[in-house]
Tab-separated table of C-alpha atoms and ligand atoms in Angstrom:
chain	number	residue	atom	x	y	z
A	1	UNK	CA	-0.554	0.181	0.100
A	2	UNK	CA	2.751	2.316	1.199
A	3	UNK	CA	4.471	3.510	-2.090
A	4	UNK	CA	7.732	5.482	-1.611
A	5	UNK	CA	6.997	9.541	-0.726
A	6	UNK	CA	8.054	12.048	-3.876
A	7	UNK	CA	12.118	13.645	-3.006
A	8	UNK	CA	11.676	15.571	0.835
A	9	UNK	CA	8.493	14.469	1.708
A	10	UNK	CA	7.396	13.291	5.221
A	11	UNK	CA	4.604	11.395	6.379
A	12	UNK	CA	1.865	14.179	7.805
A	13	UNK	CA	-0.518	12.815	10.347
A	14	UNK	CA	-3.203	14.701	10.295
A	15	UNK	CA	-4.520	16.843	6.856
A	16	UNK	CA	-4.287	20.474	8.249
A	17	UNK	CA	-5.273	23.991	7.166
A	18	UNK	CA	-2.036	25.509	5.656
A	19	UNK	CA	-0.562	27.872	3.671
A	20	UNK	CA	0.614	31.726	3.572
A	21	UNK	CA	0.607	33.455	7.353
A	22	UNK	CA	-0.970	36.836	5.338
A	23	UNK	CA	-3.678	34.351	4.570
A	24	UNK	CA	-4.856	32.827	8.035
A	25	UNK	CA	-7.431	35.669	8.554
A	26	UNK	CA	-9.259	35.476	5.621
A	27	UNK	CA	-12.032	33.464	4.478
A	28	UNK	CA	-14.848	32.499	1.678
A	29	UNK	CA	-17.637	34.746	1.595
A	30	UNK	CA	-19.076	31.984	-0.123
A	31	UNK	CA	-19.231	29.178	1.027
A	32	UNK	CA	-22.178	26.329	-0.230
A	33	UNK	CA	-21.555	27.868	-4.208
A	34	UNK	CA	-19.541	30.262	-5.931
A	35	UNK	CA	-19.769	32.258	-9.294
A	36	UNK	CA	-16.718	31.167	-11.431
A	37	UNK	CA	-15.440	33.575	-13.537
A	38	UNK	CA	-13.660	32.372	-17.345
A	39	UNK	CA	-12.122	35.259	-18.692
A	40	UNK	CA	-8.504	36.337	-20.250
A	41	UNK	CA	-7.603	35.502	-23.639
A	42	UNK	CA	-11.711	33.843	-24.382
A	43	UNK	CA	-13.610	35.173	-26.921
A	44	UNK	CA	-16.494	35.261	-24.619
A	45	UNK	CA	-16.199	35.921	-20.484
A	46	UNK	CA	-18.739	33.258	-18.714
A	47	UNK	CA	-19.792	33.691	-14.563
A	48	UNK	CA	-21.182	29.661	-14.011
A	49	UNK	CA	-22.933	29.932	-11.430
A	50	UNK	CA	-23.935	25.896	-10.714
A	51	UNK	CA	-19.421	25.278	-12.637
A	52	UNK	CA	-19.829	21.498	-12.105
A	53	UNK	CA	-23.052	20.906	-13.012
A	54	UNK	CA	-24.019	17.727	-15.644
A	55	UNK	CA	-20.303	17.168	-15.696
A	56	UNK	CA	-19.761	12.867	-14.870
A	57	UNK	CA	-18.605	13.060	-11.332
A	58	UNK	CA	-15.038	11.533	-10.319
A	59	UNK	CA	-13.856	10.041	-7.820
A	60	UNK	CA	-10.311	10.029	-6.729
A	61	UNK	CA	-7.648	8.513	-3.362
A	62	UNK	CA	-4.278	11.328	-4.382
A	63	UNK	CA	-1.898	12.173	-1.376
A	64	UNK	CA	-1.101	16.084	-1.192
A	65	UNK	CA	2.368	17.638	-0.716
A	66	UNK	CA	2.501	20.255	0.615
A	67	UNK	CA	5.941	22.495	-0.414
A	68	UNK	CA	6.888	22.769	3.323
A	69	UNK	CA	7.545	18.840	2.472
A	70	UNK	CA	4.664	17.337	4.668
A	71	UNK	CA	2.141	14.600	2.056
A	72	UNK	CA	-1.044	13.637	3.484
A	73	UNK	CA	-1.600	10.036	2.555
A	74	UNK	CA	-4.548	8.570	0.867
A	75	UNK	CA	-7.321	12.006	0.383
A	76	UNK	CA	-10.511	11.247	-0.995
A	77	UNK	CA	-11.923	13.666	-3.267
A	78	UNK	CA	-15.512	13.817	-5.263
A	79	UNK	CA	-15.824	15.860	-8.284
A	80	UNK	CA	-14.610	16.149	-12.156
A	81	UNK	CA	-12.164	16.709	-14.582
A	82	UNK	CA	-10.820	19.160	-15.080
A	83	UNK	CA	-10.062	18.098	-18.558
A	84	UNK	CA	-14.179	16.985	-18.732
A	85	UNK	CA	-14.884	20.794	-17.639
A	86	UNK	CA	-12.023	22.427	-20.041
A	87	UNK	CA	-13.753	20.236	-22.703
A	88	UNK	CA	-17.706	20.455	-22.051
A	89	UNK	CA	-17.795	24.488	-21.370
A	90	UNK	CA	-14.723	26.112	-21.384
A	91	UNK	CA	-13.888	25.360	-25.576
A	92	UNK	CA	-17.239	25.618	-26.492
A	93	UNK	CA	-18.399	28.268	-24.562
A	94	UNK	CA	-15.436	30.338	-23.629
A	95	UNK	CA	-13.864	29.245	-26.931
A	96	UNK	CA	-10.027	30.735	-25.308
A	97	UNK	CA	-7.425	31.888	-27.624
A	98	UNK	CA	-4.824	29.352	-28.961
A	99	UNK	CA	-1.906	30.720	-27.783
A	100	UNK	CA	-3.143	31.085	-24.271
A	101	UNK	CA	-2.149	28.272	-22.409
A	102	UNK	CA	-1.344	29.666	-18.973
A	103	UNK	CA	-4.008	29.780	-16.713
A	104	UNK	CA	-4.287	32.547	-14.154
A	105	UNK	CA	-6.313	30.612	-10.829
A	106	UNK	CA	-8.228	32.331	-8.291
A	107	UNK	CA	-9.772	32.343	-4.946
A	108	UNK	CA	-12.016	33.661	-2.940
A	109	UNK	CA	-9.763	34.835	-0.430
A	110	UNK	CA	-7.247	37.064	-3.587
A	111	UNK	CA	-5.081	33.609	-3.674
A	112	UNK	CA	-3.177	33.210	-7.075
A	113	UNK	CA	-1.143	31.510	-8.789
A	114	UNK	CA	-1.142	30.329	-12.457
A	115	UNK	CA	-0.747	26.124	-13.793
A	116	UNK	CA	0.309	25.457	-17.801
A	117	UNK	CA	-3.239	24.776	-19.900
A	118	UNK	CA	-1.060	21.404	-20.671
A	119	UNK	CA	-1.003	20.074	-17.125
A	120	UNK	CA	-4.788	21.125	-15.679
A	121	UNK	CA	-5.968	18.978	-18.516
A	122	UNK	CA	-3.701	15.717	-16.907
A	123	UNK	CA	-6.842	12.976	-16.292
A	124	UNK	CA	-5.557	13.199	-12.299
A	125	UNK	CA	-6.668	17.293	-11.972
A	126	UNK	CA	-10.017	18.214	-10.538
A	127	UNK	CA	-13.241	20.711	-9.359
A	128	UNK	CA	-13.407	19.056	-6.152
A	129	UNK	CA	-16.403	19.810	-3.774
A	130	UNK	CA	-16.231	16.995	-2.039
A	131	UNK	CA	-13.629	15.479	0.808
A	132	UNK	CA	-14.128	12.265	2.754
A	133	UNK	CA	-17.820	11.726	1.772
A	134	UNK	CA	-18.866	15.132	2.945
A	135	UNK	CA	-18.629	19.115	0.805
A	136	UNK	CA	-15.452	19.879	1.533
A	137	UNK	CA	-14.565	22.119	4.444
A	138	UNK	CA	-14.063	26.080	4.569
A	139	UNK	CA	-10.680	24.821	6.278
A	140	UNK	CA	-10.193	23.192	2.699
A	141	UNK	CA	-11.574	24.993	-0.009
A	142	UNK	CA	-15.466	24.979	-0.211
A	143	UNK	CA	-17.714	25.678	-1.973
A	144	UNK	CA	-14.973	23.942	-3.981
A	145	UNK	CA	-11.494	23.579	-5.340
A	146	UNK	CA	-8.415	22.802	-7.838
A	147	UNK	CA	-7.044	19.452	-6.907
A	148	UNK	CA	-3.617	18.646	-9.246
A	149	UNK	CA	-1.920	15.508	-6.156
A	150	UNK	CA	1.225	16.086	-9.110
A	151	UNK	CA	1.953	19.539	-7.843
A	152	UNK	CA	2.867	21.433	-4.654
A	153	UNK	CA	0.092	22.444	-2.523
A	154	UNK	CA	0.117	25.653	-3.605
A	155	UNK	CA	-1.162	25.770	-7.019
A	156	UNK	CA	-4.119	23.523	-5.480
A	157	UNK	CA	-6.073	27.076	-4.807
A	158	UNK	CA	-9.052	26.904	-2.124
A	159	UNK	CA	-12.483	28.531	-3.159
A	160	UNK	CA	-12.186	28.838	-6.657
A	161	UNK	CA	-13.594	31.737	-8.114
A	162	UNK	CA	-11.080	32.790	-11.151
A	163	UNK	CA	-10.045	30.889	-13.962
A	164	UNK	CA	-7.764	33.384	-16.477
A	165	UNK	CA	-6.547	32.373	-19.516
A	166	UNK	CA	-3.176	34.021	-20.639
A	167	UNK	CA	-1.008	34.275	-23.182
A	168	UNK	CA	2.780	33.229	-21.178
A	169	UNK	CA	4.409	36.506	-22.018
A	170	UNK	CA	1.584	37.488	-19.965
A	171	UNK	CA	2.591	35.718	-17.363
A	172	UNK	CA	0.234	35.475	-13.796
A	173	UNK	CA	0.291	37.579	-10.600
A	174	UNK	CA	1.251	35.570	-6.909
A	175	UNK	CA	0.052	35.323	-3.490
A	176	UNK	CA	3.369	34.862	-2.567
A	177	UNK	CA	6.731	36.491	-3.276
A	178	UNK	CA	7.432	34.877	-7.288
A	179	UNK	CA	10.800	33.072	-6.199
A	180	UNK	CA	8.326	30.376	-4.303
A	181	UNK	CA	5.931	29.882	-6.877
A	182	UNK	CA	7.665	27.413	-9.593
A	183	UNK	CA	5.512	27.419	-12.413
A	184	UNK	CA	5.226	24.019	-12.530
A	185	UNK	CA	5.502	22.804	-8.720
A	186	UNK	CA	6.015	19.366	-9.929
A	187	UNK	CA	6.055	17.684	-6.679
A	188	UNK	CA	8.347	14.301	-8.379
A	189	UNK	CA	11.043	17.148	-10.202
A	190	UNK	CA	10.901	19.006	-6.291
A	191	UNK	CA	10.564	22.223	-8.158
A	192	UNK	CA	9.486	23.646	-4.549
A	193	UNK	CA	10.538	27.032	-5.885
A	194	UNK	CA	11.524	28.909	-8.627
A	195	UNK	CA	15.279	30.022	-7.915
A	196	UNK	CA	16.937	28.250	-5.679
A	197	UNK	CA	17.017	24.291	-5.490
A	198	UNK	CA	14.101	22.116	-4.553
A	199	UNK	CA	16.982	20.327	-1.806
A	200	UNK	CA	17.810	23.766	-1.082
A	201	UNK	CA	14.102	24.932	0.229
A	202	UNK	CA	13.368	21.942	2.269
A	203	UNK	CA	15.666	23.297	5.155
A	204	UNK	CA	14.373	26.350	4.458
A	205	UNK	CA	10.391	25.733	4.983
A	206	UNK	CA	10.642	22.931	7.551
A	207	UNK	CA	11.186	24.669	10.490
A	208	UNK	CA	8.138	27.430	9.381
A	209	UNK	CA	5.615	24.410	9.725
A	210	UNK	CA	4.502	23.861	12.814
A	211	UNK	CA	3.934	28.199	13.823
A	212	UNK	CA	2.103	27.935	10.481
A	213	UNK	CA	-0.198	24.967	10.970
A	214	UNK	CA	-1.420	26.670	14.571
A	215	UNK	CA	-1.682	30.120	13.370
A	216	UNK	CA	-4.034	28.700	10.457
A	217	UNK	CA	-5.816	26.638	13.009
A	218	UNK	CA	-6.149	29.458	16.207
A	219	UNK	CA	-7.875	31.396	13.061
A	220	UNK	CA	-10.346	28.603	11.919
A	221	UNK	CA	-10.531	28.495	15.554
A	222	UNK	CA	-11.799	31.536	15.844
A	223	UNK	CA	-13.934	32.187	12.725
A	224	UNK	CA	-15.976	29.300	13.787
A	225	UNK	CA	-17.016	30.337	17.522
A	226	UNK	CA	-17.952	33.693	15.171
A	227	UNK	CA	-20.033	31.174	12.569
A	228	UNK	CA	-20.500	27.554	14.234
A	229	UNK	CA	-22.555	26.011	11.995
A	230	UNK	CA	-20.856	26.464	8.686
A	231	UNK	CA	-16.563	25.091	9.544
A	232	UNK	CA	-17.826	22.057	9.926
A	233	UNK	CA	-14.405	19.467	8.956
A	234	UNK	CA	-14.866	16.588	6.614
A	235	UNK	CA	-11.016	15.782	7.858
B	1	LIG	N1	-7.538	29.597	-1.667
B	1	LIG	C1	-6.475	29.858	-1.639
B	1	LIG	N2	-5.693	28.562	-2.140
B	1	LIG	C2	-4.825	27.982	-1.173
B	1	LIG	C3	-3.854	28.978	-0.886
B	1	LIG	C4	-5.023	29.520	0.888
B	1	LIG	O1	-4.578	30.319	1.654
B	1	LIG	N3	-5.936	30.763	-0.272
B	1	LIG	N4	-3.291	28.725	0.068
B	1	LIG	C5	-2.667	27.147	-1.110
B	1	LIG	C6	-1.449	27.132	-0.337
B	1	LIG	S1	0.145	27.048	-0.370
B	1	LIG	C7	-1.219	24.952	0.176
B	1	LIG	S2	-0.272	24.485	0.953
B	1	LIG	C8	-2.521	24.376	0.477
B	1	LIG	C9	-3.337	24.162	2.463
B	1	LIG	O2	-4.675	23.282	1.192
B	1	LIG	P1	-4.964	22.927	2.585
B	1	LIG	O3	-5.167	24.168	4.119
B	1	LIG	O4	-6.361	22.542	2.862
B	1	LIG	O5	-4.075	21.967	3.389
B	1	LIG	O6	-3.639	25.522	-0.713
B	1	LIG	C10	-3.199	26.040	-1.644
B	1	LIG	N5	-3.998	27.265	-1.999
B	2	LIG	MO1	1.813	26.379	0.909
């Protein structure tokens, strides 16, 4: 059952809420559904109120790899494959221009990153709305998030609200410091960041884990205390 973890990763005991500390206190406004905007280098912009509706649903068990060197094994996500969403909704209705091979992704909390369209079309990339048999919690990305298991967790944008097609020369905005965001961030190649080699970033990131975990957990607890029924966790 236990396949080896990717280079530099260690197994985590829990699926934590995690990320850049400036996002610890930011939560989505819409947690049961949200408009998903498709824009940028497209023929027609879309404002989808029920983006996953009518698409074939899949269930997928995969590991989640935080760039800070932890991995949590065997999460069971449900949702639709990005490639199906692209082929059945985006291509026919928005018709992105052929030159737009870069995709900027944004969450309701303002978090941003980008992925190559080619990487998004891999069969294991999902728009997920359920985790381990329950709707995704606020902590982990309600109402839906991207799941790109072959890439570090920072590409798996939570509370996904905007997908923007771009020409690669235009680049994309990132949530944190540019050197922390590798354009592809493939876990198997240890593409943790843009400038420093992955093996070196392991040592810079590991010491940040405990403080970040407790900061995110405290922020969730105080949010749950304010709105007790909207932050239930599914994992
Ligand atoms: N909308 C949004 N998506 C996000 C983030 C965020 O702050 N906001 N953080 C990213 C980072 S840096 C990480 S490590 C993972 C954390 O996912 P988790 O909280 O489910 O562990 O979400 C990614 N997606
Ligand atoms: Mo992260």
